[in-house]
Short mmCIF file of C-alpha atoms in Angstrom, two decimals:
data_model
loop_
_atom_site.label_atom_id
_atom_site.label_comp_id
_atom_site.label_asym_id
_atom_site.label_seq_id
_atom_site.Cartn_x
_atom_site.Cartn_y
_atom_site.Cartn_z
CA MET C 1 102.67 71.45 122.85
CA GLY C 2 103.16 75.03 121.24
CA GLU C 3 100.43 77.61 120.64
CA LEU C 4 96.82 76.38 119.74
CA PRO C 5 94.15 77.80 117.97
CA LEU C 6 90.91 77.40 119.43
CA TYR C 7 87.32 78.10 117.68
CA LEU C 8 84.31 78.35 119.91
CA ILE C 9 81.28 78.23 117.86
CA ARG C 10 77.39 78.45 119.10
CA HIS C 11 74.95 76.06 117.46
CA GLY C 12 72.65 77.49 114.39
CA ILE C 13 69.36 78.82 114.79
CA ALA C 14 66.86 76.16 116.18
CA ILE C 15 63.13 75.75 117.11
CA ASP C 16 62.03 77.82 119.83
CA ARG C 17 61.67 76.15 123.32
CA GLU C 18 57.69 77.16 123.31
CA LEU C 19 56.87 75.83 120.20
CA PHE C 20 58.70 72.54 121.03
CA SER C 21 56.95 70.08 122.63
CA GLY C 22 60.02 67.56 123.38
CA GLN C 23 62.94 67.81 125.93
CA ASP C 24 65.03 70.68 125.80
CA SER C 25 68.30 68.14 124.23
CA GLU C 26 65.65 67.66 121.40
CA ARG C 27 65.43 70.91 119.87
CA HIS C 28 66.44 71.09 116.27
CA LEU C 29 67.88 73.53 113.89
CA THR C 30 64.93 75.31 111.72
CA SER C 31 65.37 75.18 107.77
CA GLN C 32 66.65 78.57 108.19
CA GLY C 33 69.15 77.21 110.45
CA GLU C 34 70.36 74.45 108.90
CA LYS C 35 71.11 76.15 105.25
CA LYS C 36 72.76 79.52 107.80
CA THR C 37 74.60 77.43 109.37
CA GLN C 38 75.63 75.23 105.56
CA GLN C 39 76.74 78.76 104.46
CA ILE C 40 78.72 79.99 107.47
CA ALA C 41 80.99 76.19 107.13
CA GLU C 42 81.34 76.82 103.76
CA ARG C 43 82.96 80.27 104.42
CA LEU C 44 85.07 79.45 107.11
CA VAL C 45 86.46 76.34 105.08
CA ASP C 46 86.97 78.74 102.28
CA LEU C 47 88.74 80.92 104.71
CA GLY C 48 91.04 78.01 105.24
CA MET C 49 89.55 77.16 108.84
CA SER C 50 90.85 73.45 109.37
CA CYS C 51 90.29 71.47 112.54
CA ASP C 52 91.61 68.06 113.64
CA LEU C 53 88.59 68.06 115.95
CA ILE C 54 85.28 69.18 116.98
CA LEU C 55 84.22 68.98 120.51
CA SER C 56 80.32 69.05 120.36
CA SER C 57 77.83 69.30 123.36
CA PRO C 58 75.74 65.82 122.64
CA LEU C 59 72.50 68.22 121.93
CA ILE C 60 70.84 68.06 118.86
CA ARG C 61 71.17 71.67 117.74
CA ALA C 62 74.80 71.02 118.18
CA LYS C 63 75.21 67.81 117.21
CA GLN C 64 73.27 69.08 113.96
CA THR C 65 75.89 72.08 114.04
CA SER C 66 78.55 69.93 114.17
CA GLU C 67 77.96 67.57 111.43
CA ILE C 68 77.29 70.29 109.15
CA LEU C 69 80.59 71.92 109.62
CA LEU C 70 82.32 68.15 109.34
CA ASN C 71 80.58 67.56 106.03
CA ALA C 72 82.01 71.18 104.56
CA GLY C 73 85.50 69.76 105.45
CA LEU C 74 85.96 72.01 108.63
CA ALA C 75 86.80 68.95 110.65
CA ASP C 76 88.31 65.24 110.36
CA GLU C 77 86.21 63.96 112.94
CA ILE C 78 83.09 64.77 116.33
CA GLN C 79 83.62 64.07 119.40
CA TYR C 80 80.85 64.45 122.18
CA HIS C 81 81.74 65.66 125.53
CA ASP C 82 79.11 66.71 128.20
CA ALA C 83 81.20 69.68 129.13
CA LEU C 84 79.91 71.37 125.89
CA ALA C 85 76.20 71.01 127.01
CA PRO C 86 74.46 73.96 128.75
CA GLU C 87 75.90 74.35 132.11
CA GLY C 88 79.04 71.83 131.91
CA ARG C 89 81.99 71.95 133.82
CA PHE C 90 84.46 73.86 132.33
CA GLY C 91 87.19 72.23 134.82
CA ASP C 92 86.29 68.92 133.01
CA TRP C 93 86.66 70.40 129.60
CA LEU C 94 90.28 71.54 130.83
CA GLN C 95 91.46 68.24 131.89
CA TRP C 96 90.19 66.83 128.70
CA LEU C 97 92.00 69.49 126.44
CA ASP C 98 95.30 68.79 128.52
CA GLN C 99 95.19 64.89 127.45
CA TRP C 100 94.39 66.15 123.85
CA ARG C 101 97.16 68.08 123.35
CA ALA C 102 99.73 66.03 124.74
CA GLN C 103 99.08 63.86 121.55
CA GLU C 104 100.51 67.02 119.65
CA ARG C 105 97.35 67.87 117.58
CA LEU C 106 96.60 71.10 116.16
CA GLY C 107 93.02 73.00 115.72
CA LEU C 108 90.31 72.56 117.41
CA ALA C 109 86.49 73.37 117.31
CA LEU C 110 83.97 73.61 120.23
CA VAL C 111 80.32 73.49 119.08
CA GLY C 112 78.39 74.67 122.18
CA HIS C 113 75.68 76.63 123.69
CA GLU C 114 75.42 80.40 125.35
CA PRO C 115 76.36 81.90 127.43
CA ASP C 116 78.77 78.96 128.44
CA LEU C 117 81.37 79.32 125.56
CA SER C 118 81.60 83.05 125.41
CA GLN C 119 81.87 82.82 129.48
CA TRP C 120 84.66 79.82 128.84
CA ALA C 121 86.36 82.09 126.57
CA GLU C 122 86.45 85.19 128.92
CA VAL C 123 88.18 82.88 131.67
CA LEU C 124 90.19 81.55 128.99
CA VAL C 125 91.57 85.37 127.99
CA TRP C 126 90.75 88.00 130.93
CA GLY C 127 90.71 84.70 133.88
CA SER C 128 87.26 85.83 134.85
CA SER C 129 83.99 86.44 133.37
CA ARG C 130 81.78 89.39 133.04
CA GLY C 131 79.47 88.55 130.29
CA ALA C 132 81.21 91.12 127.73
CA LEU C 133 81.28 88.70 124.90
CA GLU C 134 77.80 89.23 122.55
CA VAL C 135 77.56 85.75 120.34
CA LYS C 136 74.96 85.36 118.26
CA LYS C 137 73.58 81.71 116.82
CA ALA C 138 76.72 80.48 114.85
CA GLY C 139 78.86 82.91 115.60
CA ILE C 140 82.30 82.43 116.48
CA ILE C 141 85.05 83.11 118.92
CA GLY C 142 88.58 82.74 117.88
CA LEU C 143 91.48 82.40 120.62
CA HIS C 144 94.98 81.32 120.58
CA LEU C 145 95.84 79.24 123.70
CA PRO C 146 99.87 79.53 125.03
CA SER C 147 101.54 76.47 125.53
CA GLY C 148 101.18 75.55 129.33
CA ASP C 149 97.76 76.93 131.31
CA PRO C 150 95.74 78.68 129.19
CA VAL C 151 93.42 80.34 131.91
CA GLY C 152 93.69 84.19 132.04
CA GLN C 153 96.99 83.71 129.33
CA SER C 154 94.93 83.47 125.85
CA THR C 155 94.63 85.85 123.38
CA LEU C 156 91.04 86.28 121.32
CA PHE C 157 91.45 87.26 117.94
CA TRP C 158 88.30 86.80 116.26
CA LEU C 159 84.62 87.35 117.31
CA THR C 160 82.19 87.77 114.45
CA PRO C 161 78.54 87.50 114.10
CA PRO C 162 77.53 85.19 111.30
CA ARG C 163 76.14 87.61 109.40
CA PHE C 164 79.52 89.45 108.45
CA LEU C 165 80.62 86.11 107.29
CA LEU C 166 78.47 86.28 104.52
CA GLY C 167 76.67 88.92 101.59
CA LYS C 168 78.82 90.37 98.80
CA VAL C 169 82.14 91.21 99.45
CA PRO C 170 85.03 93.00 97.20
CA LYS C 171 86.92 90.46 94.75
CA VAL C 172 90.61 90.23 95.99
CA MET N 1 71.51 108.93 125.41
CA GLY N 2 70.85 105.06 124.54
CA GLU N 3 73.80 102.63 123.50
CA LEU N 4 76.64 103.55 121.05
CA PRO N 5 78.17 101.24 118.39
CA LEU N 6 82.12 102.27 118.60
CA TYR N 7 84.50 100.82 115.75
CA LEU N 8 88.38 100.65 116.58
CA ILE N 9 90.02 100.50 112.95
CA ARG N 10 94.12 100.06 112.94
CA HIS N 11 95.13 101.81 109.84
CA GLY N 12 96.48 100.00 106.89
CA ILE N 13 99.84 98.54 105.77
CA ALA N 14 101.84 101.48 105.96
CA ILE N 15 105.68 101.63 104.64
CA ASP N 16 108.46 100.53 107.04
CA ARG N 17 109.83 102.52 109.69
CA GLU N 18 113.13 101.20 108.48
CA LEU N 19 112.77 101.91 104.72
CA PHE N 20 111.36 105.71 105.51
CA SER N 21 113.36 108.44 105.64
CA GLY N 22 111.34 111.07 107.00
CA GLN N 23 109.34 111.47 110.75
CA ASP N 24 107.41 108.51 111.47
CA SER N 25 104.30 110.71 111.66
CA GLU N 26 104.89 111.05 107.85
CA ARG N 27 104.69 107.30 107.01
CA HIS N 28 102.41 106.76 104.28
CA LEU N 29 100.20 103.96 103.55
CA THR N 30 102.26 101.22 101.03
CA SER N 31 100.19 100.85 97.36
CA GLN N 32 98.69 97.65 98.91
CA GLY N 33 98.10 98.84 102.09
CA GLU N 34 95.50 101.42 99.72
CA LYS N 35 94.45 98.76 98.24
CA LYS N 36 93.47 96.62 100.73
CA THR N 37 92.15 99.20 102.80
CA GLN N 38 89.61 100.45 100.10
CA GLN N 39 88.55 96.70 99.79
CA ILE N 40 87.63 96.74 103.42
CA ALA N 41 86.11 99.66 103.16
CA GLU N 42 83.99 98.98 100.53
CA ARG N 43 83.24 95.67 102.27
CA LEU N 44 82.24 97.62 105.62
CA VAL N 45 79.65 99.65 103.80
CA ASP N 46 77.94 96.65 102.04
CA LEU N 47 77.58 95.21 105.40
CA GLY N 48 75.55 97.83 106.62
CA MET N 49 78.38 99.58 108.46
CA SER N 50 77.85 103.67 108.62
CA CYS N 51 79.03 106.25 111.15
CA ASP N 52 78.30 110.07 111.82
CA LEU N 53 81.63 110.57 112.53
CA ILE N 54 85.49 109.42 112.12
CA LEU N 55 87.72 110.25 114.99
CA SER N 56 91.27 109.93 113.61
CA SER N 57 94.97 110.09 114.79
CA PRO N 58 96.48 112.69 112.80
CA LEU N 59 99.33 110.59 111.34
CA ILE N 60 99.38 110.68 107.67
CA ARG N 61 98.92 106.80 107.80
CA ALA N 62 95.85 106.99 109.60
CA LYS N 63 94.59 110.06 107.93
CA GLN N 64 95.00 108.11 104.36
CA THR N 65 92.85 105.21 105.79
CA SER N 66 90.34 107.91 107.37
CA GLU N 67 89.47 109.19 104.19
CA ILE N 68 89.56 106.03 101.94
CA LEU N 69 86.75 104.82 104.53
CA LEU N 70 85.12 108.26 104.43
CA ASN N 71 84.93 108.33 100.72
CA ALA N 72 83.89 104.55 100.93
CA GLY N 73 80.94 106.46 102.41
CA LEU N 74 81.49 105.02 106.15
CA ALA N 75 81.21 108.57 107.24
CA ASP N 76 80.22 111.60 106.92
CA GLU N 77 83.14 113.76 108.11
CA ILE N 78 86.38 113.37 109.77
CA GLN N 79 87.95 114.74 112.52
CA TYR N 80 91.27 114.91 114.09
CA HIS N 81 92.27 114.02 117.80
CA ASP N 82 95.76 114.10 119.40
CA ALA N 83 94.56 110.90 121.81
CA LEU N 84 94.13 108.78 119.04
CA ALA N 85 98.22 109.53 117.91
CA PRO N 86 100.19 106.82 119.14
CA GLU N 87 100.74 106.80 123.46
CA GLY N 88 97.51 109.19 122.90
CA ARG N 89 95.56 110.10 126.33
CA PHE N 90 92.53 107.61 127.00
CA GLY N 91 91.19 110.70 129.22
CA ASP N 92 91.25 112.94 127.03
CA TRP N 93 89.22 110.92 124.38
CA LEU N 94 86.61 110.01 127.17
CA GLN N 95 86.12 113.80 128.08
CA TRP N 96 85.56 114.50 124.41
CA LEU N 97 83.28 111.42 123.90
CA ASP N 98 81.25 112.93 126.48
CA GLN N 99 80.57 115.75 124.72
CA TRP N 100 80.02 114.33 121.63
CA ARG N 101 77.39 112.01 123.27
CA ALA N 102 75.47 114.93 124.80
CA GLN N 103 74.80 115.76 121.16
CA GLU N 104 72.52 112.49 120.60
CA ARG N 105 75.11 111.19 117.50
CA LEU N 106 75.22 108.09 116.48
CA GLY N 107 78.12 105.90 115.36
CA LEU N 108 81.25 106.78 115.83
CA ALA N 109 84.39 105.25 114.07
CA LEU N 110 88.00 105.73 115.48
CA VAL N 111 91.07 105.17 113.22
CA GLY N 112 94.22 105.06 115.27
CA HIS N 113 96.95 103.10 116.16
CA GLU N 114 98.45 99.83 118.01
CA PRO N 115 98.79 98.70 121.11
CA ASP N 116 96.75 101.99 121.46
CA LEU N 117 92.98 101.04 120.21
CA SER N 118 93.29 97.68 121.60
CA GLN N 119 94.73 98.27 125.28
CA TRP N 120 91.39 101.26 125.07
CA ALA N 121 89.20 98.30 124.02
CA GLU N 122 90.38 96.00 126.52
CA VAL N 123 89.73 99.03 129.30
CA LEU N 124 86.47 99.75 127.94
CA VAL N 125 84.97 96.16 128.40
CA TRP N 126 87.29 94.58 131.24
CA GLY N 127 88.48 97.76 133.07
CA SER N 128 92.01 97.28 132.67
CA SER N 129 94.30 95.84 129.54
CA ARG N 130 96.56 92.98 129.42
CA GLY N 131 96.88 92.79 125.44
CA ALA N 132 95.16 89.81 125.24
CA LEU N 133 93.42 91.31 121.84
CA GLU N 134 95.18 90.67 118.30
CA VAL N 135 94.36 93.64 116.07
CA LYS N 136 96.33 93.41 112.61
CA LYS N 137 96.48 96.85 110.73
CA ALA N 138 92.88 97.60 108.86
CA GLY N 139 91.48 95.09 111.80
CA ILE N 140 88.47 96.04 113.31
CA ILE N 141 86.80 96.00 117.29
CA GLY N 142 83.22 96.36 117.46
CA LEU N 143 81.82 97.19 121.16
CA HIS N 144 78.84 98.48 122.43
CA LEU N 145 79.17 101.32 124.65
CA PRO N 146 76.16 101.54 127.27
CA SER N 147 74.71 105.26 128.47
CA GLY N 148 76.92 106.56 131.37
CA ASP N 149 80.20 105.56 131.86
CA PRO N 150 81.70 102.63 129.24
CA VAL N 151 84.49 101.78 131.13
CA GLY N 152 84.53 98.47 132.04
CA GLN N 153 81.09 98.34 131.42
CA SER N 154 80.85 97.84 127.39
CA THR N 155 80.52 94.80 125.14
CA LEU N 156 82.33 93.67 122.41
CA PHE N 157 80.34 92.15 119.57
CA TRP N 158 83.24 92.00 116.69
CA LEU N 159 86.74 91.48 116.08
CA THR N 160 87.73 90.66 112.73
CA PRO N 161 91.30 90.52 111.22
CA PRO N 162 90.88 92.26 107.68
CA ARG N 163 91.13 89.06 105.68
CA PHE N 164 88.21 87.58 106.86
CA LEU N 165 86.03 90.07 105.33
CA LEU N 166 87.51 89.37 101.98
CA GLY N 167 87.62 86.84 99.28
CA LYS N 168 84.91 84.26 98.07
CA VAL N 169 81.65 84.09 100.24
CA PRO N 170 78.58 82.02 99.67
CA LYS N 171 75.70 83.60 98.19
CA VAL N 172 72.65 84.74 100.45
#
């Protein structure tokens, strides 16, 4: 069991809580949110990002985000886990992770919500969270998890607002 | 004195220590290092990044990096400070920062070396460093510093390997 790249991806722009009459879990991406998430997904694939699995929050806005990422070719499979829902249990996810890593699989993306995702990242990297990571909608955190216990032992190699992945760039 | 965006930028790819007969402070960027730094600089300006000042390490490889950033239009001025040299004094820079911020100036980029830059960033964000940030050559860290003492009080909004700023991207 070697080092694992872990991507934590916040769902795209969803319809406002105030403007939506249904349950929070049913809130969906806006058409702008879908379009931007699609652009981000294509950019990530072009950058060479590839995962075995997307583990996603079961809420609609996260599910839609995960499906866009899957269809763009970022991963082969989506699974849903309640730990990724808002205020989900980090400990439950750690247990899941342990079993998943035992299968020698490579590359995992989590799709979920704030402030949970950035707090999880801080706990993995620094052992505790002070809410010091700014993660926009469709923003991405990239960690390297060591073999063994990742809590307070992981490293951060990427944190980007989505807009820094788009727009005009120099040719290489 | 409001929130300050602070960019910490590692110098570009320089000639290998083993292949260079002069002093370490004289090591210069390779032609590939110059080209890549130029591409990164243009991309940063296209993304809207703009600073009043680049505060740079006085070592040649950092000076060259700072000049490329200046010429691309990222900032109006370069100043050099020994605190940005390898193993420079963080406390000296904090004193400098206090005076500089009193002038109500906006947007500061530091150009320097690893592991110093990422350690400084960790101290600004979490109050201490465990070497948990991975910063490649010409890589960038973006922080927001609050008004008042920034140590352990800043937030991280950006950390990117330079290659994630280049290459093919979707049109927006």
